[in-house]
Amino acid sequence: MRAFDKSINAGNGYISKQAKSNASVGSDVIERIIGAYPDLNPLWLLTGDGNMRIELTEEEKKDDSKEPPLKYDTIDALIDHKIEDAIQRQFQVLLDKLDTFPTMEEIRKEIQRVQNNS
């Protein structure tokens, strides 16, 4: 737990104390968690729904620079931004995967090749 506290710039024992007392964490801590773990699904973090992790694009995996956390007026604005960002990342991952799918013409040629070799 200490390593996690350190990774989100929380005081020593913060997470342990919150867990033991079944207390909630503040929006600033949620923001730091999301900032420190970009592949963590913010919807899962807040509600437990969906997958814990979201798939990062290749570009995001290579980018190890840490951007400073963005500041928002409300936790709702932060959550909206992070969920929109997560959806955009998932959409980009899907588009990246679609680029590797064969075209109908490539499929047709492969079927013909297999039939000709039979």
mmCIF file of C-alpha atoms in Angstrom:
data_model
loop_
_atom_site.group_PDB
_atom_site.id
_atom_site.type_symbol
_atom_site.label_atom_id
_atom_site.label_comp_id
_atom_site.label_asym_id
_atom_site.label_seq_id
_atom_site.Cartn_x
_atom_site.Cartn_y
_atom_site.Cartn_z
ATOM 1 C CA MET A 1 0.000 0.000 0.000
ATOM 2 C CA ARG A 2 2.939 2.339 0.625
ATOM 3 C CA ALA A 3 4.050 2.032 -3.003
ATOM 4 C CA PHE A 4 0.542 2.948 -4.115
ATOM 5 C CA ASP A 5 0.435 5.911 -1.705
ATOM 6 C CA LYS A 6 3.746 7.090 -3.132
ATOM 7 C CA SER A 7 2.619 6.638 -6.751
ATOM 8 C CA ILE A 8 -0.336 8.989 -6.191
ATOM 9 C CA ASN A 9 1.557 11.422 -3.953
ATOM 10 C CA ALA A 10 -0.518 10.545 -0.890
ATOM 11 C CA GLY A 11 0.769 10.537 2.647
ATOM 12 C CA ASN A 12 2.278 7.410 4.151
ATOM 13 C CA GLY A 13 -0.566 5.090 5.197
ATOM 14 C CA TYR A 14 -3.337 7.134 3.549
ATOM 15 C CA ILE A 15 -4.885 4.284 1.559
ATOM 16 C CA SER A 16 -4.488 1.826 4.437
ATOM 17 C CA LYS A 17 -6.250 4.238 6.800
ATOM 18 C CA GLN A 18 -9.085 4.859 4.314
ATOM 19 C CA ALA A 19 -9.541 1.120 3.762
ATOM 20 C CA LYS A 20 -9.526 0.263 7.487
ATOM 21 C CA SER A 21 -12.102 2.915 8.331
ATOM 22 C CA ASN A 22 -14.158 2.199 5.166
ATOM 23 C CA ALA A 23 -13.826 5.899 4.349
ATOM 24 C CA SER A 24 -14.090 7.484 0.946
ATOM 25 C CA VAL A 25 -11.258 9.329 -0.746
ATOM 26 C CA GLY A 26 -11.397 12.902 -1.927
ATOM 27 C CA SER A 27 -11.775 14.036 -5.500
ATOM 28 C CA ASP A 28 -8.161 15.240 -5.500
ATOM 29 C CA VAL A 29 -6.996 11.701 -4.716
ATOM 30 C CA ILE A 30 -9.236 10.240 -7.418
ATOM 31 C CA GLU A 31 -7.748 12.721 -9.874
ATOM 32 C CA ARG A 32 -4.205 11.682 -8.873
ATOM 33 C CA ILE A 33 -5.056 7.985 -9.202
ATOM 34 C CA ILE A 34 -6.460 8.530 -12.691
ATOM 35 C CA GLY A 35 -3.423 10.626 -13.616
ATOM 36 C CA ALA A 36 -0.948 8.057 -12.297
ATOM 37 C CA TYR A 37 -2.696 5.095 -13.912
ATOM 38 C CA PRO A 38 -3.923 6.148 -17.383
ATOM 39 C CA ASP A 39 -5.043 2.610 -18.249
ATOM 40 C CA LEU A 40 -7.342 2.490 -15.212
ATOM 41 C CA ASN A 41 -10.981 2.826 -16.210
ATOM 42 C CA PRO A 42 -12.341 5.850 -14.288
ATOM 43 C CA LEU A 43 -15.885 4.461 -14.417
ATOM 44 C CA TRP A 44 -14.665 1.261 -12.742
ATOM 45 C CA LEU A 45 -12.728 3.264 -10.158
ATOM 46 C CA LEU A 46 -15.843 5.189 -9.145
ATOM 47 C CA THR A 47 -18.577 2.583 -9.519
ATOM 48 C CA GLY A 48 -16.958 -0.834 -9.868
ATOM 49 C CA ASP A 49 -18.786 -1.282 -13.189
ATOM 50 C CA GLY A 50 -17.063 -2.414 -16.372
ATOM 51 C CA ASN A 51 -13.479 -3.485 -16.859
ATOM 52 C CA MET A 52 -10.845 -2.323 -14.412
ATOM 53 C CA ARG A 53 -8.400 -1.468 -17.173
ATOM 54 C CA ILE A 54 -8.777 0.119 -20.569
ATOM 55 C CA GLU A 55 -6.547 -0.736 -23.465
ATOM 56 C CA LEU A 56 -4.079 1.985 -24.397
ATOM 57 C CA THR A 57 -3.144 2.762 -27.975
ATOM 58 C CA GLU A 58 0.416 1.992 -29.085
ATOM 59 C CA GLU A 59 1.220 5.710 -29.017
ATOM 60 C CA GLU A 60 0.018 6.030 -25.418
ATOM 61 C CA LYS A 61 2.052 2.974 -24.381
ATOM 62 C CA LYS A 62 5.212 4.590 -25.804
ATOM 63 C CA ASP A 63 4.511 7.981 -24.207
ATOM 64 C CA ASP A 64 5.883 7.690 -20.697
ATOM 65 C CA SER A 65 5.755 11.411 -19.968
ATOM 66 C CA LYS A 66 3.478 12.337 -17.122
ATOM 67 C CA GLU A 67 1.249 15.301 -17.786
ATOM 68 C CA PRO A 68 0.337 17.363 -14.745
ATOM 69 C CA PRO A 69 -3.194 16.602 -13.563
ATOM 70 C CA LEU A 70 -5.837 18.832 -15.056
ATOM 71 C CA LYS A 71 -7.913 20.900 -12.664
ATOM 72 C CA TYR A 72 -11.696 20.916 -12.851
ATOM 73 C CA ASP A 73 -14.358 22.847 -11.016
ATOM 74 C CA THR A 74 -16.186 19.705 -9.960
ATOM 75 C CA ILE A 75 -15.499 16.003 -9.695
ATOM 76 C CA ASP A 76 -18.299 15.518 -12.245
ATOM 77 C CA ALA A 77 -16.349 17.569 -14.793
ATOM 78 C CA LEU A 78 -13.238 15.495 -14.110
ATOM 79 C CA ILE A 79 -15.155 12.241 -14.449
ATOM 80 C CA ASP A 80 -16.835 13.383 -17.660
ATOM 81 C CA HIS A 81 -13.449 14.327 -19.121
ATOM 82 C CA LYS A 82 -11.788 11.061 -18.085
ATOM 83 C CA ILE A 83 -14.662 8.902 -19.364
ATOM 84 C CA GLU A 84 -14.669 10.761 -22.683
ATOM 85 C CA ASP A 85 -10.897 10.321 -22.888
ATOM 86 C CA ALA A 86 -11.221 6.591 -22.125
ATOM 87 C CA ILE A 87 -13.871 6.185 -24.824
ATOM 88 C CA GLN A 88 -11.654 7.999 -27.327
ATOM 89 C CA ARG A 89 -8.723 5.716 -26.452
ATOM 90 C CA GLN A 90 -10.869 2.602 -26.814
ATOM 91 C CA PHE A 91 -12.178 3.880 -30.142
ATOM 92 C CA GLN A 92 -8.605 4.467 -31.350
ATOM 93 C CA VAL A 93 -7.597 0.947 -30.261
ATOM 94 C CA LEU A 94 -10.533 -0.415 -32.279
ATOM 95 C CA LEU A 95 -9.517 1.645 -35.315
ATOM 96 C CA ASP A 96 -5.920 0.424 -34.977
ATOM 97 C CA LYS A 97 -7.155 -3.172 -34.914
ATOM 98 C CA LEU A 98 -9.425 -2.609 -37.905
ATOM 99 C CA ASP A 99 -6.393 -1.477 -39.925
ATOM 100 C CA THR A 100 -4.994 -5.014 -39.634
ATOM 101 C CA PHE A 101 -8.154 -6.736 -40.897
ATOM 102 C CA PRO A 102 -8.003 -7.998 -44.485
ATOM 103 C CA THR A 103 -10.141 -6.338 -47.122
ATOM 104 C CA MET A 104 -12.896 -8.229 -48.897
ATOM 105 C CA GLU A 105 -10.670 -8.380 -51.976
ATOM 106 C CA GLU A 106 -7.841 -9.928 -49.945
ATOM 107 C CA ILE A 107 -10.272 -12.476 -48.484
ATOM 108 C CA ARG A 108 -11.593 -13.323 -51.954
ATOM 109 C CA LYS A 109 -8.056 -13.838 -53.286
ATOM 110 C CA GLU A 110 -7.148 -16.035 -50.329
ATOM 111 C CA ILE A 111 -10.262 -18.181 -50.875
ATOM 112 C CA GLN A 112 -9.373 -18.540 -54.553
ATOM 113 C CA ARG A 113 -5.780 -19.437 -53.666
ATOM 114 C CA VAL A 114 -6.938 -22.121 -51.220
ATOM 115 C CA GLN A 115 -9.454 -23.512 -53.732
ATOM 116 C CA ASN A 116 -6.805 -23.617 -56.477
ATOM 117 C CA ASN A 117 -4.388 -25.500 -54.171
ATOM 118 C CA SER A 118 -7.056 -28.096 -53.268
#
